Amino acid sequence: MWLNLYYTFCYIIFGYSIAILLSYLFLVVQSYRAQRKSKIDMPSDKTLKYLMKGSPLTPGVSIIAPAFNEEITIIDNVNSLMQIDYPNYEIIIVNDASTDRTMELLIEEFSMVEVPYDVAMKVPSKPIKRVLKSTDPRFSKLVVVDKEHGGRKSDGSNAGINVCSNKYFVCTDVDCIIEPMALYRMMWLVINSHEPMIGVSATMLMNNGCVIGDGRVIEAREPSSILPLFQQMEYLRSFLVGKLGWSSINALPNISGGFGLFDTDVVVKSGGYDQTSMAEDMDMLLRMVTYMRNSGLKFRVAQVPQVCCWTEGPSTMKSFYRQRTRWARGLFEIISHHRKLFFNFHYGPIGGITLSYIFLFEFIAPTLEMFGFFFMIWLIIIGGVNWDTAFIIFGMIYLFAVLMAVCVLTFDYSTEAVDWYNRKRTYTKLMLAAILEPFIFHPIVTYCSNIGYWNFISSATAVWKPIQRTGVKKQKKKPTQQDNKTPNA
């Protein structure tokens, strides 16, 4: 009997592994097709500006950035937002009752004063104490909202929605550095879609290691330390393969809370961000999808392959652990709160395909790996391991993982998603991280995921805490020969 159970378990794991590999292969093929299509459909930056900058039909965008105790990076990142090249946008910084000098720095640096403002409570949020605008015409696009402490980013985002005045809004983290052309690239997908575009996800990478000057990334460099380097490779794989692949069949299940564009009206009708959720970004999109499908309305959710945003990732194990356990707990919340969508084609390819994939291969996998690890130890103790077969299977899976990394870096190079400062050095380091990832980074992520699951099951107190910011390397851009040329030169 025990022998039959053992063989049954082995066959199940083998079939499960093959299914994961085939799903990855599907995403690689779909993302490749999506990238080729994007090269045809997405004009050059110069053409984008020419077509959209002078048009009165270009939609306005509100950029909402909640801030809590962000004094280290707040000024640099507001300056970065100010440099976005788009004809019609506003910046809404939501101060969530910071206990450091975040609010003071904003007032001093940007000459902010309180103004009368009629706030329409379109979605739930903690009370807004005051709204401030600048007396300096250079900062006319900037709005600062000072509110009571909500405890989570979702509450700050809702407060920003209550103040925003545009049809579309971008939700971002205040520490993010947005590429000047980001809104052009995202809104191009919106205005050229044959169906209403309710959300656009943009590729994000980590600015750890980059050289920052005047609120912009001057030199895109890979992280110098190993933990952020692993995460950089993970980001590339997630955006250039995962999200781009899902978006090709209109099945993108998540728009990153770090930088994503939404239809304001659909968000309001969906109830805004859930103030109790630990995965407010994914929860928001799924509730938008639920609203659109239940209303019988057509829609699209798209992914921009070009890098539009840079964020500072956790560089210490403590911050990383806190972030990943929160993400895992948030995923368990999604499974629990949106269970009616899973394996349900009434909600389109997102419910019938993507969420089914997430449940089977992202949610279950960490727990299955944990049991597999202990099962392997037990087999070693009793001498039940066929080492020749084990090494062959491990070698095949490991080789596939390395080939996936090669595909990701090839996609990054072919799409010119990032103008890396030193491509040879950068790709060598990223490839090294991919080779080591199964032995170092992946076990850490698996451990954090299982702890996050346990926190949800045990109803441990959930507290949203931003990661500790260390700041980035700053450097003013040196004048080049090209910079010194006159426009007619």
Coordinates of C-alpha atoms in Angstrom, one line a residue:
M1 CA 0.0 0.0 0.0
W2 CA 2.7 2.5 1.0
L3 CA 4.6 1.6 -2.1
N4 CA 1.6 2.4 -4.3
L5 CA 1.1 5.7 -2.5
Y6 CA 4.7 6.5 -3.0
Y7 CA 4.5 5.9 -6.8
T8 CA 1.2 7.8 -7.1
F9 CA 2.8 10.8 -5.4
C10 CA 5.8 10.6 -7.6
Y11 CA 3.7 10.5 -10.8
I12 CA 1.6 13.5 -9.5
I13 CA 4.7 15.6 -8.9
F14 CA 6.1 14.6 -12.3
G15 CA 2.9 15.6 -14.1
Y16 CA 2.7 18.8 -12.0
S17 CA 6.2 19.7 -13.0
I18 CA 5.6 19.1 -16.7
A19 CA 2.4 21.2 -16.5
I20 CA 4.4 24.1 -15.0
L21 CA 7.1 23.8 -17.7
L22 CA 4.5 23.8 -20.5
S23 CA 2.8 26.9 -19.0
Y24 CA 6.1 28.7 -18.9
L25 CA 6.7 27.7 -22.5
F26 CA 3.3 29.1 -23.5
L27 CA 4.0 32.4 -21.8
V28 CA 7.4 32.7 -23.5
V29 CA 5.8 32.2 -26.9
Q30 CA 3.0 34.6 -26.2
S31 CA 5.3 37.3 -24.8
Y32 CA 7.5 37.0 -27.9
R33 CA 4.5 37.5 -30.2
A34 CA 3.4 40.5 -28.0
Q35 CA 6.8 42.1 -28.3
R36 CA 6.9 41.8 -32.0
K37 CA 3.4 43.3 -32.2
S38 CA 4.5 46.1 -29.9
K39 CA 7.4 47.0 -32.2
I40 CA 4.9 47.5 -35.0
D41 CA 2.2 49.3 -33.1
M42 CA 4.1 51.5 -30.7
P43 CA 5.6 54.6 -32.5
S44 CA 8.9 56.1 -31.6
D45 CA 9.1 58.5 -28.7
K46 CA 9.4 61.4 -31.2
T47 CA 6.3 60.3 -33.1
L48 CA 4.4 59.7 -29.9
K49 CA 5.0 63.2 -28.7
Y50 CA 4.2 64.7 -32.1
L51 CA 0.8 62.9 -32.3
M52 CA -0.3 63.4 -28.7
K53 CA 1.3 66.5 -27.3
G54 CA -0.6 69.0 -29.5
S55 CA -3.9 67.1 -29.6
P56 CA -6.8 68.5 -27.6
L57 CA -8.1 64.9 -27.5
T58 CA -5.2 63.6 -25.4
P59 CA -6.8 62.4 -22.1
G60 CA -5.7 63.9 -18.8
V61 CA -4.1 61.8 -16.2
S62 CA -3.9 62.2 -12.4
I63 CA -0.8 60.6 -10.7
I64 CA -1.6 59.5 -7.2
A65 CA 1.3 58.7 -4.9
P66 CA 0.6 57.9 -1.2
A67 CA 3.4 58.8 1.2
F68 CA 4.1 57.7 4.7
N69 CA 7.5 58.6 6.3
E70 CA 9.3 59.1 3.0
E71 CA 11.5 62.0 4.0
I72 CA 14.6 60.3 2.5
T73 CA 13.3 60.2 -1.0
I74 CA 10.2 62.5 -1.1
I75 CA 11.8 65.6 -2.7
D76 CA 13.8 63.7 -5.4
N77 CA 10.8 61.7 -6.4
V78 CA 8.4 64.6 -6.6
N79 CA 11.0 66.3 -8.8
S80 CA 11.0 63.2 -10.9
L81 CA 7.3 63.3 -11.3
M82 CA 7.5 67.0 -12.3
Q83 CA 9.7 66.0 -15.2
I84 CA 7.2 63.7 -16.9
D85 CA 6.7 64.8 -20.5
Y86 CA 2.9 64.8 -21.0
P87 CA 0.6 67.6 -21.9
N88 CA -2.2 67.2 -19.4
Y89 CA -1.5 65.7 -15.9
E90 CA -1.6 66.5 -12.3
I91 CA 0.4 65.1 -9.4
I92 CA -1.4 64.2 -6.1
I93 CA 0.9 63.4 -3.2
V94 CA -1.2 61.9 -0.3
N95 CA 0.5 62.4 3.1
D96 CA -0.9 59.6 5.3
A97 CA -0.2 61.4 8.6
S98 CA 3.6 60.9 8.4
T99 CA 5.5 61.1 11.7
D100 CA 8.7 62.3 10.1
R101 CA 9.4 65.5 8.1
T102 CA 7.7 64.4 4.9
M103 CA 5.0 67.0 5.1
E104 CA 7.4 69.8 6.2
L105 CA 9.8 69.1 3.4
L106 CA 7.0 69.2 0.8
I107 CA 5.7 72.5 2.2
E108 CA 9.2 74.1 2.3
E109 CA 10.5 72.8 -1.0
F110 CA 7.5 73.4 -3.1
S111 CA 6.0 76.5 -1.4
M112 CA 2.7 74.7 -0.5
V113 CA -0.2 76.5 1.0
E114 CA -3.7 75.3 2.1
V115 CA -6.5 76.0 -0.4
P116 CA -10.2 75.6 -0.3
Y117 CA -11.1 72.3 -2.0
D118 CA -14.5 70.6 -2.4
V119 CA -13.6 66.9 -1.9
A120 CA -16.2 64.4 -3.3
M121 CA -16.0 61.2 -1.3
K122 CA -16.3 58.9 -4.3
V123 CA -14.7 56.0 -2.6
P124 CA -14.1 55.3 1.2
S125 CA -11.0 56.8 2.8
K126 CA -10.0 58.4 6.1
P127 CA -11.0 62.0 6.5
I128 CA -8.9 64.6 4.5
K129 CA -7.6 67.3 6.8
R130 CA -6.5 69.8 4.1
V131 CA -5.5 70.1 0.5
L132 CA -2.4 72.2 -0.5
K133 CA -1.2 73.7 -3.7
S134 CA 1.9 75.7 -4.6
T135 CA 2.3 79.4 -4.9
D136 CA 5.1 78.8 -7.3
P137 CA 3.9 78.6 -11.0
R138 CA 6.6 76.0 -11.7
F139 CA 4.7 73.5 -9.4
S140 CA 1.2 74.3 -10.6
K141 CA 0.6 70.6 -11.4
L142 CA 1.3 69.5 -7.8
V143 CA -1.4 68.9 -5.2
V144 CA -0.7 67.7 -1.7
V145 CA -3.4 65.9 0.3
D146 CA -2.9 65.8 4.1
K147 CA -5.1 63.1 5.7
E148 CA -5.7 61.1 8.8
H149 CA -3.6 58.0 9.1
G150 CA -5.2 55.0 7.3
G151 CA -2.5 52.5 8.0
R152 CA -2.3 51.2 4.4
K153 CA -1.5 52.4 1.0
S154 CA -5.0 51.6 -0.2
D155 CA -6.5 54.2 2.0
G156 CA -4.1 56.8 0.7
S157 CA -4.9 55.8 -2.9
N158 CA -8.6 56.2 -2.3
A159 CA -8.0 59.7 -0.8
G160 CA -6.2 60.5 -4.0
I161 CA -9.1 59.2 -6.2
N162 CA -11.5 61.4 -4.2
V163 CA -9.4 64.5 -5.2
C164 CA -8.4 63.6 -8.8
S165 CA -10.1 65.3 -11.6
N166 CA -9.1 63.3 -14.7
K167 CA -10.7 60.3 -16.5
Y168 CA -7.6 58.2 -15.9
F169 CA -5.3 58.0 -12.9
V170 CA -1.9 56.4 -12.3
C171 CA -1.3 54.8 -8.9
T172 CA 2.4 54.7 -7.9
D173 CA 4.7 54.6 -5.0
V174 CA 6.2 57.9 -4.0
D175 CA 9.7 56.4 -4.1
C176 CA 9.3 55.5 -7.8
I177 CA 11.2 57.3 -10.5
I178 CA 9.0 57.5 -13.6
E179 CA 10.4 57.7 -17.1
P180 CA 9.5 61.0 -18.9
M181 CA 7.8 59.1 -21.8
A182 CA 5.8 56.7 -19.5
L183 CA 2.4 58.3 -19.8
Y184 CA 2.7 58.7 -23.6
R185 CA 3.4 54.9 -23.9
M186 CA 0.6 53.9 -21.6
M187 CA -2.0 56.3 -23.0
W188 CA -1.2 55.3 -26.6
L189 CA -2.5 51.8 -25.8
V190 CA -5.7 53.4 -24.3
I191 CA -6.6 55.6 -27.2
N192 CA -5.7 53.0 -29.8
S193 CA -7.7 50.1 -28.2
H194 CA -10.7 48.8 -30.1
E195 CA -12.3 48.0 -26.7
P196 CA -12.4 50.2 -23.5
M197 CA -9.0 50.0 -21.8
I198 CA -9.7 49.8 -18.0
G199 CA -6.1 49.4 -17.0
V200 CA -2.5 49.5 -18.3
S201 CA 0.4 47.8 -16.5
A202 CA 3.9 49.1 -17.2
T203 CA 7.3 47.4 -16.9
M204 CA 9.1 48.3 -13.7
L205 CA 12.7 47.7 -12.8
M206 CA 14.8 48.3 -9.7
N207 CA 16.9 51.5 -9.4
N208 CA 19.2 49.9 -6.9
G209 CA 22.7 50.5 -8.4
C210 CA 21.4 53.1 -10.9
V211 CA 22.9 56.7 -11.0
I212 CA 20.1 59.2 -10.3
G213 CA 20.3 62.9 -11.1
D214 CA 17.6 65.6 -11.0
G215 CA 15.0 63.0 -10.3
R216 CA 15.8 60.9 -13.3
V217 CA 17.8 57.7 -14.1
I218 CA 21.0 58.9 -15.8
E219 CA 22.7 55.6 -16.0
A220 CA 20.8 52.3 -15.8
R221 CA 23.0 49.9 -13.9
E222 CA 22.5 46.5 -12.4
P223 CA 22.3 46.3 -8.5
S224 CA 25.7 45.7 -6.9
S225 CA 24.6 43.4 -4.1
I226 CA 23.2 39.9 -4.6
L227 CA 19.7 40.2 -3.1
P228 CA 18.6 43.1 -5.3
L229 CA 20.3 41.4 -8.3
F230 CA 18.1 38.4 -7.8
Q231 CA 15.1 40.6 -7.6
Q232 CA 16.1 42.5 -10.8
M233 CA 16.1 39.2 -12.7
E234 CA 12.8 38.3 -11.1
Y235 CA 11.3 41.7 -12.3
L236 CA 12.5 41.1 -15.8
R237 CA 10.9 37.6 -15.9
S238 CA 7.7 38.8 -14.4
F239 CA 7.1 41.8 -16.7
L240 CA 8.7 40.7 -20.0
V241 CA 7.4 37.1 -19.9
G242 CA 4.6 36.7 -17.4
K243 CA 2.6 39.9 -17.6
L244 CA 3.3 40.5 -21.3
G245 CA 2.3 36.9 -22.1
W246 CA -1.0 37.1 -20.2
S247 CA -1.9 40.5 -21.6
S248 CA -1.6 39.1 -25.2
I249 CA -4.8 37.1 -24.5
N250 CA -6.4 39.8 -22.4
A251 CA -5.8 37.8 -19.2
L252 CA -3.5 40.0 -17.2
P253 CA -4.6 39.4 -13.5
N254 CA -2.6 42.2 -11.8
I255 CA -1.4 45.7 -12.4
S256 CA 1.5 46.5 -10.1
G257 CA 0.8 48.9 -7.3
G258 CA 4.1 50.5 -8.0
F259 CA 3.0 51.9 -11.3
G260 CA -0.3 51.3 -13.1
L261 CA -2.9 53.2 -15.0
F262 CA -6.7 52.8 -14.3
D263 CA -10.0 54.1 -15.6
T264 CA -11.2 56.4 -12.8
D265 CA -14.9 55.8 -13.5
V266 CA -14.6 52.0 -13.5
V267 CA -12.5 52.1 -10.2
V268 CA -15.2 54.2 -8.5
K269 CA -18.0 52.0 -9.7
S270 CA -16.0 49.0 -8.4
G271 CA -15.8 50.6 -4.9
G272 CA -12.2 51.8 -5.0
Y273 CA -9.3 50.1 -3.2
D274 CA -10.1 47.6 -0.4
Q275 CA -8.8 49.3 2.7
T276 CA -8.4 45.9 4.5
S277 CA -6.5 44.1 1.7
M278 CA -2.8 43.2 1.8
A279 CA -2.9 42.8 -2.0
E280 CA -4.7 46.0 -2.9
D281 CA -3.4 46.1 -6.5
M282 CA -4.5 42.7 -7.6
D283 CA -7.7 43.0 -5.6
M284 CA -8.6 46.2 -7.3
L285 CA -8.2 44.8 -10.8
L286 CA -10.1 41.7 -10.1
R287 CA -13.0 43.8 -8.7
M288 CA -12.9 45.9 -11.9
V289 CA -13.0 42.7 -14.0
T290 CA -15.9 41.4 -11.9
Y291 CA -17.8 44.6 -12.4
M292 CA -17.2 44.7 -16.2
R293 CA -18.1 41.1 -16.7
N294 CA -21.2 41.2 -14.5
S295 CA -22.3 44.3 -16.4
G296 CA -21.8 42.6 -19.8
L297 CA -19.2 45.2 -20.8
K298 CA -16.2 44.6 -23.0
F299 CA -12.8 45.7 -21.8
R300 CA -9.1 45.2 -22.2
V301 CA -6.1 45.3 -19.8
A302 CA -2.7 45.8 -21.4
Q303 CA 1.0 45.6 -20.6
V304 CA 3.7 48.1 -21.9
P305 CA 6.9 46.2 -22.6
Q306 CA 9.1 49.3 -22.4
V307 CA 10.4 50.3 -19.0
C308 CA 8.3 53.1 -17.6
C309 CA 9.2 53.2 -13.9
W310 CA 12.1 52.5 -11.5
T311 CA 11.6 51.6 -7.9
E312 CA 14.0 50.9 -5.0
G313 CA 13.7 47.3 -3.9
P314 CA 14.5 45.9 -0.5
S315 CA 18.2 45.6 0.0
T316 CA 18.2 43.9 3.4
M317 CA 16.9 40.5 4.3
K318 CA 14.6 42.0 7.0
S319 CA 12.9 44.3 4.5
F320 CA 12.7 41.6 1.9
Y321 CA 11.2 39.1 4.4
R322 CA 8.6 41.7 5.4
Q323 CA 7.7 42.4 1.8
R324 CA 7.4 38.8 0.6
T325 CA 5.4 37.6 3.6
R326 CA 3.0 40.4 3.0
W327 CA 2.8 39.5 -0.7
A328 CA 2.1 35.8 0.2
R329 CA -0.5 36.8 2.7
G330 CA -2.1 39.0 0.1
L331 CA -2.2 36.2 -2.4
F332 CA -4.0 34.0 0.2
E333 CA -6.5 36.8 0.7
I334 CA -7.1 37.0 -3.1
I335 CA -7.8 33.2 -3.2
S336 CA -10.2 33.6 -0.3
H337 CA -12.1 36.8 -1.3
H338 CA -12.3 36.2 -5.1
R339 CA -12.7 32.4 -5.1
K340 CA -15.8 32.7 -7.3
L341 CA -13.6 33.9 -10.2
F342 CA -11.2 31.0 -10.1
F343 CA -11.7 28.3 -12.8
N344 CA -14.7 30.4 -13.9
F345 CA -14.9 31.3 -17.6
H346 CA -17.8 33.7 -16.9
Y347 CA -15.1 36.1 -16.0
G348 CA -13.2 35.6 -19.2
P349 CA -9.7 34.4 -19.7
I350 CA -8.6 36.0 -16.5
G351 CA -10.9 33.8 -14.4
G352 CA -10.8 30.7 -16.5
I353 CA -7.1 30.6 -17.4
T354 CA -4.9 33.0 -15.5
L355 CA -6.4 32.7 -12.0
S356 CA -6.5 28.9 -12.5
Y357 CA -2.8 29.0 -13.3
I358 CA -2.1 31.2 -10.3
F359 CA -4.0 28.9 -7.9
L360 CA -2.3 25.7 -9.3
F361 CA 1.2 26.9 -9.9
E362 CA 1.9 30.0 -7.8
F363 CA -0.3 29.5 -4.7
I364 CA 0.0 25.8 -4.2
A365 CA 3.7 25.5 -5.3
P366 CA 5.4 26.9 -2.2
T367 CA 3.6 24.5 0.1
L368 CA 4.1 21.6 -2.2
E369 CA 7.8 22.4 -2.4
M370 CA 8.0 22.5 1.4
F371 CA 6.4 19.1 1.8
G372 CA 8.6 17.8 -1.1
F373 CA 11.7 19.0 0.7
F374 CA 10.9 17.1 3.9
F375 CA 9.7 14.1 1.9
M376 CA 13.1 14.1 0.1
I377 CA 14.9 14.2 3.4
W378 CA 12.8 11.2 4.6
L379 CA 13.7 9.3 1.5
I380 CA 17.4 10.0 1.9
I381 CA 17.2 8.7 5.5
I382 CA 15.5 5.4 4.5
G383 CA 17.6 5.0 1.4
G384 CA 14.7 5.3 -1.0
V385 CA 16.2 7.7 -3.5
N386 CA 17.2 6.6 -7.0
W387 CA 20.0 9.1 -7.4
D388 CA 20.5 8.5 -11.1
T389 CA 16.9 9.4 -11.8
A390 CA 16.9 12.2 -9.3
F391 CA 19.9 13.9 -10.9
I392 CA 18.5 13.6 -14.4
I393 CA 15.1 15.1 -13.4
F394 CA 16.8 17.9 -11.4
G395 CA 19.2 18.6 -14.3
M396 CA 16.3 18.9 -16.8
I397 CA 14.4 21.3 -14.6
Y398 CA 17.5 23.3 -13.8
L399 CA 18.4 23.5 -17.5
F400 CA 14.9 24.7 -18.3
A401 CA 15.2 27.5 -15.7
V402 CA 18.5 28.6 -17.2
L403 CA 17.0 28.6 -20.7
M404 CA 14.1 30.7 -19.3
A405 CA 16.7 33.2 -18.1
V406 CA 18.3 33.3 -21.5
C407 CA 14.9 34.0 -23.1
V408 CA 14.2 36.8 -20.6
L409 CA 17.6 38.5 -21.2
T410 CA 17.1 38.1 -25.0
F411 CA 13.7 39.8 -24.8
D412 CA 15.2 42.6 -22.8
Y413 CA 17.9 43.1 -25.4
S414 CA 15.7 42.8 -28.4
T415 CA 13.0 45.2 -27.1
E416 CA 15.6 47.6 -25.8
A417 CA 13.5 47.8 -22.7
V418 CA 16.5 49.2 -20.8
D419 CA 19.5 51.1 -22.1
W420 CA 21.9 49.4 -19.8
Y421 CA 25.1 51.3 -19.0
N422 CA 27.2 48.3 -19.7
R423 CA 25.3 45.5 -21.4
K424 CA 28.1 42.8 -21.3
R425 CA 28.7 43.4 -17.6
T426 CA 25.0 43.7 -16.8
Y427 CA 23.9 40.6 -18.6
T428 CA 26.8 38.6 -17.2
K429 CA 25.8 39.5 -13.6
L430 CA 22.1 38.8 -14.3
M431 CA 22.9 35.5 -15.9
L432 CA 25.0 34.6 -12.8
A433 CA 22.0 35.5 -10.6
A434 CA 19.8 33.2 -12.7
I435 CA 22.2 30.3 -12.3
L436 CA 22.4 30.7 -8.6
E437 CA 18.7 31.5 -8.1
P438 CA 17.4 28.0 -7.6
F439 CA 19.9 27.3 -4.8
I440 CA 19.7 30.7 -2.9
F441 CA 16.9 33.0 -3.8
H442 CA 14.1 30.6 -4.6
P443 CA 14.3 28.7 -1.3
I444 CA 14.1 32.1 0.5
V445 CA 11.0 33.1 -1.4
T446 CA 9.4 29.7 -0.8
Y447 CA 10.1 30.1 3.0
C448 CA 8.6 33.6 3.0
S449 CA 5.6 32.4 1.1
N450 CA 4.8 29.7 3.6
I451 CA 5.2 32.1 6.5
G452 CA 2.8 34.5 4.8
Y453 CA 0.3 31.7 4.3
W454 CA 0.5 30.8 8.0
N455 CA 0.1 34.5 9.0
F456 CA -3.2 34.5 7.1
I457 CA -4.4 31.1 8.4
S458 CA -3.5 32.0 12.0
S459 CA -5.1 35.5 11.6
A460 CA -1.9 37.2 12.7
T461 CA -2.2 41.0 13.0
A462 CA -1.7 42.5 9.5
V463 CA 0.2 45.8 9.5
W464 CA 1.3 47.5 6.3
K465 CA 4.8 48.9 6.6
P466 CA 6.8 50.4 3.7
I467 CA 10.3 49.0 3.1
Q468 CA 13.2 50.9 4.6
R469 CA 14.6 53.3 2.1
T470 CA 18.3 53.6 1.8
G471 CA 18.3 56.1 -1.1
V472 CA 20.1 55.7 -4.4
K473 CA 23.4 57.0 -5.8
K474 CA 23.0 60.6 -6.9
Q475 CA 25.0 62.3 -9.5
K476 CA 24.4 65.3 -11.7
K477 CA 24.7 64.5 -15.4
K478 CA 27.9 65.8 -16.8
P479 CA 27.5 67.9 -20.0
T480 CA 28.3 66.0 -23.1
Q481 CA 29.2 67.2 -26.5
Q482 CA 25.7 66.4 -27.7
D483 CA 24.2 68.4 -24.8
N484 CA 26.2 71.5 -25.8
K485 CA 25.0 71.4 -29.4
T486 CA 22.4 74.0 -30.5
P487 CA 19.1 72.7 -31.8
N488 CA 20.1 73.6 -35.4
A489 CA 23.6 72.1 -35.2

